[in-house]
mmCIF file of C-alpha atoms and ligand atoms in Angstrom:
data_model
loop_
_atom_site.group_PDB
_atom_site.id
_atom_site.type_symbol
_atom_site.label_atom_id
_atom_site.label_comp_id
_atom_site.label_asym_id
_atom_site.label_seq_id
_atom_site.Cartn_x
_atom_site.Cartn_y
_atom_site.Cartn_z
ATOM 1 C CA MET A 1 -0.804 -10.017 -11.338
ATOM 2 C CA LYS A 2 0.810 -7.055 -13.265
ATOM 3 C CA ILE A 3 3.473 -5.232 -11.220
ATOM 4 C CA THR A 4 4.783 -1.915 -12.325
ATOM 5 C CA LEU A 5 7.210 0.444 -10.580
ATOM 6 C CA THR A 6 8.408 4.035 -10.740
ATOM 7 C CA PHE A 7 11.630 5.213 -9.175
ATOM 8 C CA TYR A 8 10.585 8.748 -8.216
ATOM 9 C CA PRO A 9 7.347 10.824 -8.295
ATOM 10 C CA SER A 10 7.804 12.673 -11.550
ATOM 11 C CA GLU A 11 7.627 9.384 -13.455
ATOM 12 C CA LEU A 12 4.076 8.891 -12.241
ATOM 13 C CA LYS A 13 2.596 11.200 -14.892
ATOM 14 C CA ARG A 14 3.192 8.444 -17.533
ATOM 15 C CA LEU A 15 0.773 6.229 -15.600
ATOM 16 C CA LYS A 16 -1.913 8.848 -15.227
ATOM 17 C CA SER A 17 -4.307 7.383 -17.775
ATOM 18 C CA ALA A 18 -3.714 3.804 -16.910
ATOM 19 C CA SER A 19 -4.034 3.964 -13.132
ATOM 20 C CA GLY A 20 -7.733 3.027 -12.633
ATOM 21 C CA GLY A 21 -8.163 0.137 -10.220
ATOM 22 C CA LEU A 22 -4.519 -0.028 -9.220
ATOM 23 C CA ARG A 23 -3.222 -0.717 -5.698
ATOM 24 C CA VAL A 24 -0.313 1.582 -5.080
ATOM 25 C CA VAL A 25 2.434 0.954 -2.529
ATOM 26 C CA VAL A 26 4.481 3.998 -1.476
ATOM 27 C CA ILE A 27 8.059 3.309 -0.236
ATOM 28 C CA ASP A 28 10.691 5.704 1.313
ATOM 29 C CA VAL A 29 13.020 3.454 3.374
ATOM 30 C CA LEU A 30 15.388 6.319 4.537
ATOM 31 C CA ARG A 31 13.266 7.455 6.286
ATOM 32 C CA ALA A 32 9.620 8.658 5.937
ATOM 33 C CA SER A 33 7.787 5.323 5.341
ATOM 34 C CA SER A 34 9.855 3.783 8.100
ATOM 35 C CA THR A 35 9.038 6.688 10.376
ATOM 36 C CA ILE A 36 5.348 6.672 9.545
ATOM 37 C CA THR A 37 5.088 2.978 10.177
ATOM 38 C CA HIS A 38 6.945 3.148 13.412
ATOM 39 C CA ALA A 39 4.867 6.064 14.705
ATOM 40 C CA PHE A 40 1.764 3.848 14.430
ATOM 41 C CA SER A 41 3.475 1.248 16.590
ATOM 42 C CA GLN A 42 3.761 3.885 19.197
ATOM 43 C CA GLY A 43 0.060 4.673 19.167
ATOM 44 C CA CYS A 44 -0.302 7.830 16.997
ATOM 45 C CA LYS A 45 -3.902 8.391 15.848
ATOM 46 C CA ALA A 46 -3.159 9.281 12.195
ATOM 47 C CA VAL A 47 -0.569 10.855 9.991
ATOM 48 C CA TYR A 48 -1.340 13.807 7.669
ATOM 49 C CA PRO A 49 1.335 13.902 4.886
ATOM 50 C CA PHE A 50 1.889 17.340 3.377
ATOM 51 C CA ALA A 51 4.142 18.440 0.425
ATOM 52 C CA SER A 52 4.883 21.831 2.187
ATOM 53 C CA ILE A 53 5.711 23.220 5.556
ATOM 54 C CA ARG A 54 2.971 25.832 5.095
ATOM 55 C CA ASP A 55 0.235 23.191 4.694
ATOM 56 C CA CYS A 56 1.445 21.512 7.951
ATOM 57 C CA LEU A 57 1.102 24.760 9.849
ATOM 58 C CA ILE A 58 -2.401 25.461 8.400
ATOM 59 C CA LYS A 59 -3.580 22.016 9.479
ATOM 60 C CA ALA A 60 -2.043 22.425 12.916
ATOM 61 C CA ARG A 61 -4.089 25.588 13.497
ATOM 62 C CA GLU A 62 -7.277 23.806 12.311
ATOM 63 C CA LEU A 63 -6.751 20.725 14.498
ATOM 64 C CA GLY A 64 -5.401 22.610 17.507
ATOM 65 C CA ARG A 65 -1.723 22.604 18.467
ATOM 66 C CA ASP A 66 -2.289 20.437 21.584
ATOM 67 C CA ARG A 67 -3.667 17.572 19.396
ATOM 68 C CA VAL A 68 -0.882 17.490 16.833
ATOM 69 C CA ILE A 69 2.820 16.818 16.528
ATOM 70 C CA LEU A 70 4.701 18.599 13.700
ATOM 71 C CA GLY A 71 7.473 16.421 12.170
ATOM 72 C CA GLY A 72 9.602 16.113 9.136
ATOM 73 C CA GLU A 73 12.779 17.184 7.479
ATOM 74 C CA ARG A 74 14.423 19.310 4.823
ATOM 75 C CA ASN A 75 17.870 18.122 3.699
ATOM 76 C CA GLY A 76 17.628 15.442 6.403
ATOM 77 C CA LEU A 77 17.399 17.929 9.344
ATOM 78 C CA LYS A 78 14.418 18.780 11.571
ATOM 79 C CA ILE A 79 12.453 21.732 10.301
ATOM 80 C CA LYS A 80 12.755 24.886 12.437
ATOM 81 C CA GLY A 81 9.869 25.135 14.871
ATOM 82 C CA PHE A 82 8.797 21.527 14.373
ATOM 83 C CA ARG A 83 8.821 19.146 17.384
ATOM 84 C CA LEU A 84 10.297 16.119 15.603
ATOM 85 C CA GLY A 85 12.669 15.514 12.676
ATOM 86 C CA ASN A 86 12.427 12.334 10.631
ATOM 87 C CA SER A 87 14.293 9.675 12.696
ATOM 88 C CA PRO A 88 11.768 6.889 13.402
ATOM 89 C CA GLN A 89 12.858 6.521 17.008
ATOM 90 C CA GLU A 90 12.003 10.144 17.794
ATOM 91 C CA TYR A 91 8.352 9.161 17.266
ATOM 92 C CA SER A 92 8.179 7.436 20.734
ATOM 93 C CA ARG A 93 4.977 6.587 22.630
ATOM 94 C CA ASP A 94 5.422 9.270 25.229
ATOM 95 C CA VAL A 95 5.535 11.857 22.388
ATOM 96 C CA VAL A 96 3.111 10.622 19.724
ATOM 97 C CA GLU A 97 0.460 8.410 21.485
ATOM 98 C CA ASP A 98 -3.071 9.594 20.654
ATOM 99 C CA LYS A 99 -1.714 12.500 18.625
ATOM 100 C CA PHE A 100 -2.185 13.462 14.997
ATOM 101 C CA ILE A 101 1.169 13.686 13.282
ATOM 102 C CA LEU A 102 1.572 16.371 10.555
ATOM 103 C CA ILE A 103 4.647 15.499 8.464
ATOM 104 C CA THR A 104 6.423 16.880 5.429
ATOM 105 C CA THR A 105 9.625 15.466 4.015
ATOM 106 C CA THR A 106 11.752 16.118 0.963
ATOM 107 C CA ASN A 107 10.483 13.236 -1.161
ATOM 108 C CA CYS A 108 8.037 10.828 0.473
ATOM 109 C CA THR A 109 5.140 13.187 1.227
ATOM 110 C CA LYS A 110 5.561 14.718 -2.191
ATOM 111 C CA ASN A 111 5.365 11.129 -3.627
ATOM 112 C CA VAL A 112 2.098 10.476 -1.691
ATOM 113 C CA GLN A 113 0.589 13.745 -2.877
ATOM 114 C CA THR A 114 1.583 12.985 -6.495
ATOM 115 C CA VAL A 115 0.032 9.527 -6.369
ATOM 116 C CA ILE A 116 -3.158 11.085 -5.103
ATOM 117 C CA ARG A 117 -3.153 13.860 -7.678
ATOM 118 C CA LEU A 118 -2.253 11.787 -10.753
ATOM 119 C CA MET A 119 -3.675 8.302 -10.091
ATOM 120 C CA THR A 120 -7.063 6.848 -9.405
ATOM 121 C CA ALA A 121 -5.730 4.255 -7.021
ATOM 122 C CA LYS A 122 -8.012 1.646 -5.375
ATOM 123 C CA GLU A 123 -5.811 1.789 -2.329
ATOM 124 C CA ILE A 124 -2.534 3.479 -1.340
ATOM 125 C CA LEU A 125 -0.426 1.503 1.215
ATOM 126 C CA VAL A 126 2.722 2.686 3.032
ATOM 127 C CA CYS A 127 5.593 0.129 2.973
ATOM 128 C CA SER A 128 9.066 -0.003 4.576
ATOM 129 C CA PHE A 129 11.292 -2.918 5.458
ATOM 130 C CA LEU A 130 9.712 -2.645 9.011
ATOM 131 C CA ASN A 131 6.276 -3.810 7.789
ATOM 132 C CA LEU A 132 7.092 -5.386 4.413
ATOM 133 C CA PRO A 133 5.990 -8.947 5.386
ATOM 134 C CA ALA A 134 2.464 -7.602 6.396
ATOM 135 C CA VAL A 135 2.230 -5.660 3.125
ATOM 136 C CA ALA A 136 3.237 -8.722 1.099
ATOM 137 C CA GLU A 137 0.769 -10.948 3.012
ATOM 138 C CA TYR A 138 -2.005 -8.464 2.241
ATOM 139 C CA LEU A 139 -1.167 -8.023 -1.462
ATOM 140 C CA ALA A 140 -0.643 -11.726 -2.077
ATOM 141 C CA THR A 141 -4.370 -12.348 -1.473
ATOM 142 C CA ARG A 142 -5.344 -9.530 -3.939
ATOM 143 C CA ASN A 143 -4.131 -10.811 -7.294
ATOM 144 C CA ASP A 144 -4.695 -7.646 -9.260
ATOM 145 C CA ARG A 145 -2.705 -4.771 -10.637
ATOM 146 C CA LEU A 146 -0.030 -3.416 -8.315
ATOM 147 C CA HIS A 147 2.077 -0.256 -8.732
ATOM 148 C CA ILE A 148 5.084 0.379 -6.490
ATOM 149 C CA ALA A 149 5.776 4.085 -6.215
ATOM 150 C CA LEU A 150 9.322 4.627 -4.899
ATOM 151 C CA SER A 151 10.107 8.116 -3.500
ATOM 152 C CA GLY A 152 13.702 8.272 -4.674
ATOM 153 C CA GLU A 153 15.929 11.221 -3.834
ATOM 154 C CA GLU A 154 15.091 14.580 -5.554
ATOM 155 C CA GLY A 155 14.264 13.144 -8.903
ATOM 156 C CA GLU A 156 16.524 10.174 -9.062
ATOM 157 C CA ALA A 157 16.347 6.572 -7.966
ATOM 158 C CA SER A 158 17.349 5.669 -4.341
ATOM 159 C CA LEU A 159 19.119 2.309 -3.996
ATOM 160 C CA GLU A 160 17.445 1.516 -0.682
ATOM 161 C CA ASP A 161 13.937 2.121 -2.033
ATOM 162 C CA VAL A 162 14.712 0.074 -5.184
ATOM 163 C CA VAL A 163 15.939 -2.888 -3.103
ATOM 164 C CA CYS A 164 12.897 -2.603 -0.811
ATOM 165 C CA GLY A 165 10.485 -2.615 -3.763
ATOM 166 C CA GLY A 166 12.368 -5.586 -5.187
ATOM 167 C CA MET A 167 12.056 -7.421 -1.883
ATOM 168 C CA LEU A 168 8.268 -6.842 -1.970
ATOM 169 C CA ILE A 169 8.107 -8.283 -5.548
ATOM 170 C CA HIS A 170 10.193 -11.275 -4.442
ATOM 171 C CA ARG A 171 7.833 -11.994 -1.504
ATOM 172 C CA LEU A 172 4.852 -11.760 -3.801
ATOM 173 C CA LEU A 173 6.369 -14.077 -6.411
ATOM 174 C CA GLU A 174 7.190 -16.493 -3.526
ATOM 175 C CA LYS A 175 3.704 -16.338 -1.941
ATOM 176 C CA THR A 176 1.593 -16.859 -4.966
ATOM 177 C CA ASP A 177 2.055 -18.891 -8.122
ATOM 178 C CA LEU A 178 2.803 -15.707 -9.954
ATOM 179 C CA ILE A 179 4.933 -17.566 -12.430
ATOM 180 C CA GLU A 180 3.038 -15.823 -15.168
ATOM 181 C CA ALA A 181 3.393 -12.494 -13.212
ATOM 182 C CA VAL A 182 3.956 -9.660 -15.579
ATOM 183 C CA LEU A 183 6.742 -7.423 -14.289
ATOM 184 C CA SER A 184 7.478 -4.168 -16.044
ATOM 185 C CA ASP A 185 11.229 -3.625 -16.796
ATOM 186 C CA PRO A 186 11.595 -1.173 -13.782
ATOM 187 C CA ALA A 187 9.948 -3.786 -11.541
ATOM 188 C CA ARG A 188 12.247 -6.459 -12.827
ATOM 189 C CA LEU A 189 15.308 -4.229 -12.265
ATOM 190 C CA ALA A 190 14.182 -3.722 -8.684
ATOM 191 C CA TYR A 191 13.805 -7.520 -8.259
ATOM 192 C CA ILE A 192 17.335 -8.078 -9.563
ATOM 193 C CA ALA A 193 18.674 -5.375 -7.256
ATOM 194 C CA TYR A 194 17.070 -7.103 -4.313
ATOM 195 C CA LEU A 195 18.578 -10.457 -5.252
ATOM 196 C CA HIS A 196 22.035 -8.771 -5.239
ATOM 197 C CA TYR A 197 21.576 -7.576 -1.664
ATOM 198 C CA LYS A 198 19.183 -10.074 -0.235
ATOM 199 C CA ASP A 199 21.779 -11.539 2.226
ATOM 200 C CA ASN A 200 22.866 -8.093 3.434
ATOM 201 C CA LEU A 201 20.074 -5.564 3.349
ATOM 202 C CA ARG A 202 22.029 -3.220 5.666
ATOM 203 C CA GLN A 203 24.753 -2.981 2.966
ATOM 204 C CA ALA A 204 22.183 -1.833 0.437
ATOM 205 C CA LEU A 205 21.299 1.025 2.672
ATOM 206 C CA LEU A 206 24.984 1.876 3.477
ATOM 207 C CA ASP A 207 25.745 1.881 -0.299
ATOM 208 C CA SER A 208 22.990 4.482 -0.910
ATOM 209 C CA THR A 209 23.691 8.119 -1.434
ATOM 210 C CA HIS A 210 21.202 9.245 1.179
ATOM 211 C CA SER A 211 22.714 7.131 3.938
ATOM 212 C CA GLN A 212 26.060 8.973 3.346
ATOM 213 C CA LEU A 213 24.207 12.245 4.203
ATOM 214 C CA LEU A 214 22.593 10.782 7.277
ATOM 215 C CA ILE A 215 26.000 9.433 8.486
ATOM 216 C CA LYS A 216 27.410 12.947 7.974
ATOM 217 C CA LEU A 217 24.552 14.337 10.110
ATOM 218 C CA GLY A 218 25.259 11.852 12.882
ATOM 219 C CA MET A 219 22.170 9.748 12.152
ATOM 220 C CA GLU A 220 23.714 6.389 11.339
ATOM 221 C CA LYS A 221 21.409 4.701 13.880
ATOM 222 C CA ASP A 222 18.464 5.447 11.515
ATOM 223 C CA ILE A 223 20.137 3.185 8.900
ATOM 224 C CA ASP A 224 20.288 0.257 11.265
ATOM 225 C CA PHE A 225 16.748 0.855 12.447
ATOM 226 C CA CYS A 226 15.221 1.218 8.950
ATOM 227 C CA ALA A 227 16.968 -1.968 7.783
ATOM 228 C CA GLN A 228 14.914 -4.195 10.191
ATOM 229 C CA VAL A 229 12.515 -6.485 8.325
ATOM 230 C CA GLY A 230 9.082 -7.256 9.746
ATOM 231 C CA ILE A 231 9.290 -5.663 13.284
ATOM 232 C CA HIS A 232 5.789 -4.233 12.718
ATOM 233 C CA ASN A 233 2.802 -6.307 11.553
ATOM 234 C CA PHE A 234 0.410 -3.741 10.262
ATOM 235 C CA ILE A 235 -0.189 -1.596 7.214
ATOM 236 C CA PRO A 236 -0.671 2.177 7.164
ATOM 237 C CA PHE A 237 -2.870 3.222 4.260
ATOM 238 C CA TYR A 238 -3.849 6.579 2.836
ATOM 239 C CA LEU A 239 -7.556 7.437 2.849
ATOM 240 C CA LYS A 240 -9.247 10.848 2.373
ATOM 241 C CA GLY A 241 -6.323 13.046 3.425
ATOM 242 C CA THR A 242 -4.762 10.966 6.184
ATOM 243 C CA ILE A 243 -2.659 7.873 6.664
ATOM 244 C CA ARG A 244 -4.171 5.419 9.092
ATOM 245 C CA LEU A 245 -3.755 1.743 10.050
ATOM 246 C CA LYS A 246 -4.971 -1.333 8.233
ATOM 247 C CA GLU A 247 -4.662 -4.294 10.634
ATOM 248 C CA PRO A 248 -4.557 -7.946 9.574
ATOM 249 C CA VAL A 249 -6.891 -9.821 11.902
ATOM 250 C CA LYS A 250 -7.522 -13.570 11.177
ATOM 251 C CA GLY A 251 -7.368 -12.687 7.445
ATOM 252 C CA LEU A 252 -9.948 -9.866 7.819
ATOM 253 C CA TYR A 253 -8.810 -6.309 7.420
ATOM 254 C CA TYR A 254 -10.469 -3.576 9.404
ATOM 255 C CA TRP A 255 -9.712 0.047 9.838
ATOM 256 C CA VAL A 256 -8.197 0.934 13.140
ATOM 257 C CA ALA A 257 -8.269 4.697 13.938
ATOM 258 C CA SER A 258 -5.655 4.162 16.605
ATOM 259 C CA ARG A 259 -4.464 1.095 18.487
ATOM 260 C CA ARG A 260 -2.599 0.784 21.786
ATOM 261 C CA ARG A 261 0.371 -1.487 21.542
HETATM 262 C C1 MLT B 301 12.488 11.806 2.216
HETATM 263 O O1 MLT B 301 11.287 11.933 2.278
HETATM 264 O O2 MLT B 301 13.179 12.083 1.212
HETATM 265 C C2 MLT B 301 13.271 11.214 3.281
HETATM 266 O O3 MLT B 301 12.374 10.761 4.321
HETATM 267 C C3 MLT B 301 14.333 12.082 3.729
HETATM 268 C C4 MLT B 301 14.997 11.918 5.161
HETATM 269 O O4 MLT B 301 14.214 11.399 6.011
HETATM 270 O O5 MLT B 301 16.136 12.196 5.298
#
């Protein structure tokens, strides 16, 4: 298995020509991939990721405001006129169940849109610490080319994303005899970063720049929530414009439009 990694979306252009047949995992630990994953545990139907607020509003008109929830952030704060910000626990069952979530965030949704625009990916999976074991389980049975697309923070690496990507690599190396696994240098750097923090993942989040902003905004609880490993056992994946669930059932994977939990 060849594993490559980029630290933020603008790096993806160097992979444009070599991306055929790749599986891509998108990570944004603080907080969008954690929020998206948690929203599915609360029964949302699907998530539409948009790079801009305007695109969110256009889609809301198309789907009907009663069927959608507008969520997301700019500079960590809820967008004016949106129902939810980007704290995972805002996306509770009483709010999101059976709804379409239209979300735009500073980095993650741009990362997803860049992957779609520049890469011919076989699949695009959404990963956070919350569902990392399920993602590792799924990928370990598919011994082919994997790219980990970290969202970063406005064009530079995010420590929490790097450690999460490194943990995924560690799990894959553990699960399969990938001794001969070919790791790109960025992938190997992420693996080493994970080994440094593996006994205290919360510290990796606290040491990151973005967590300092969240603490300043009074959102420290998001850091503890996003540091939980494996509380959700499913994989959101991107398909034809929306993010939906991919559920492991007895080794078979089927597409679940929405699932009551
Ligand atoms: C992002 O997309 O950059 C993050 O989700 C930002 C945040 O939630 O504060």
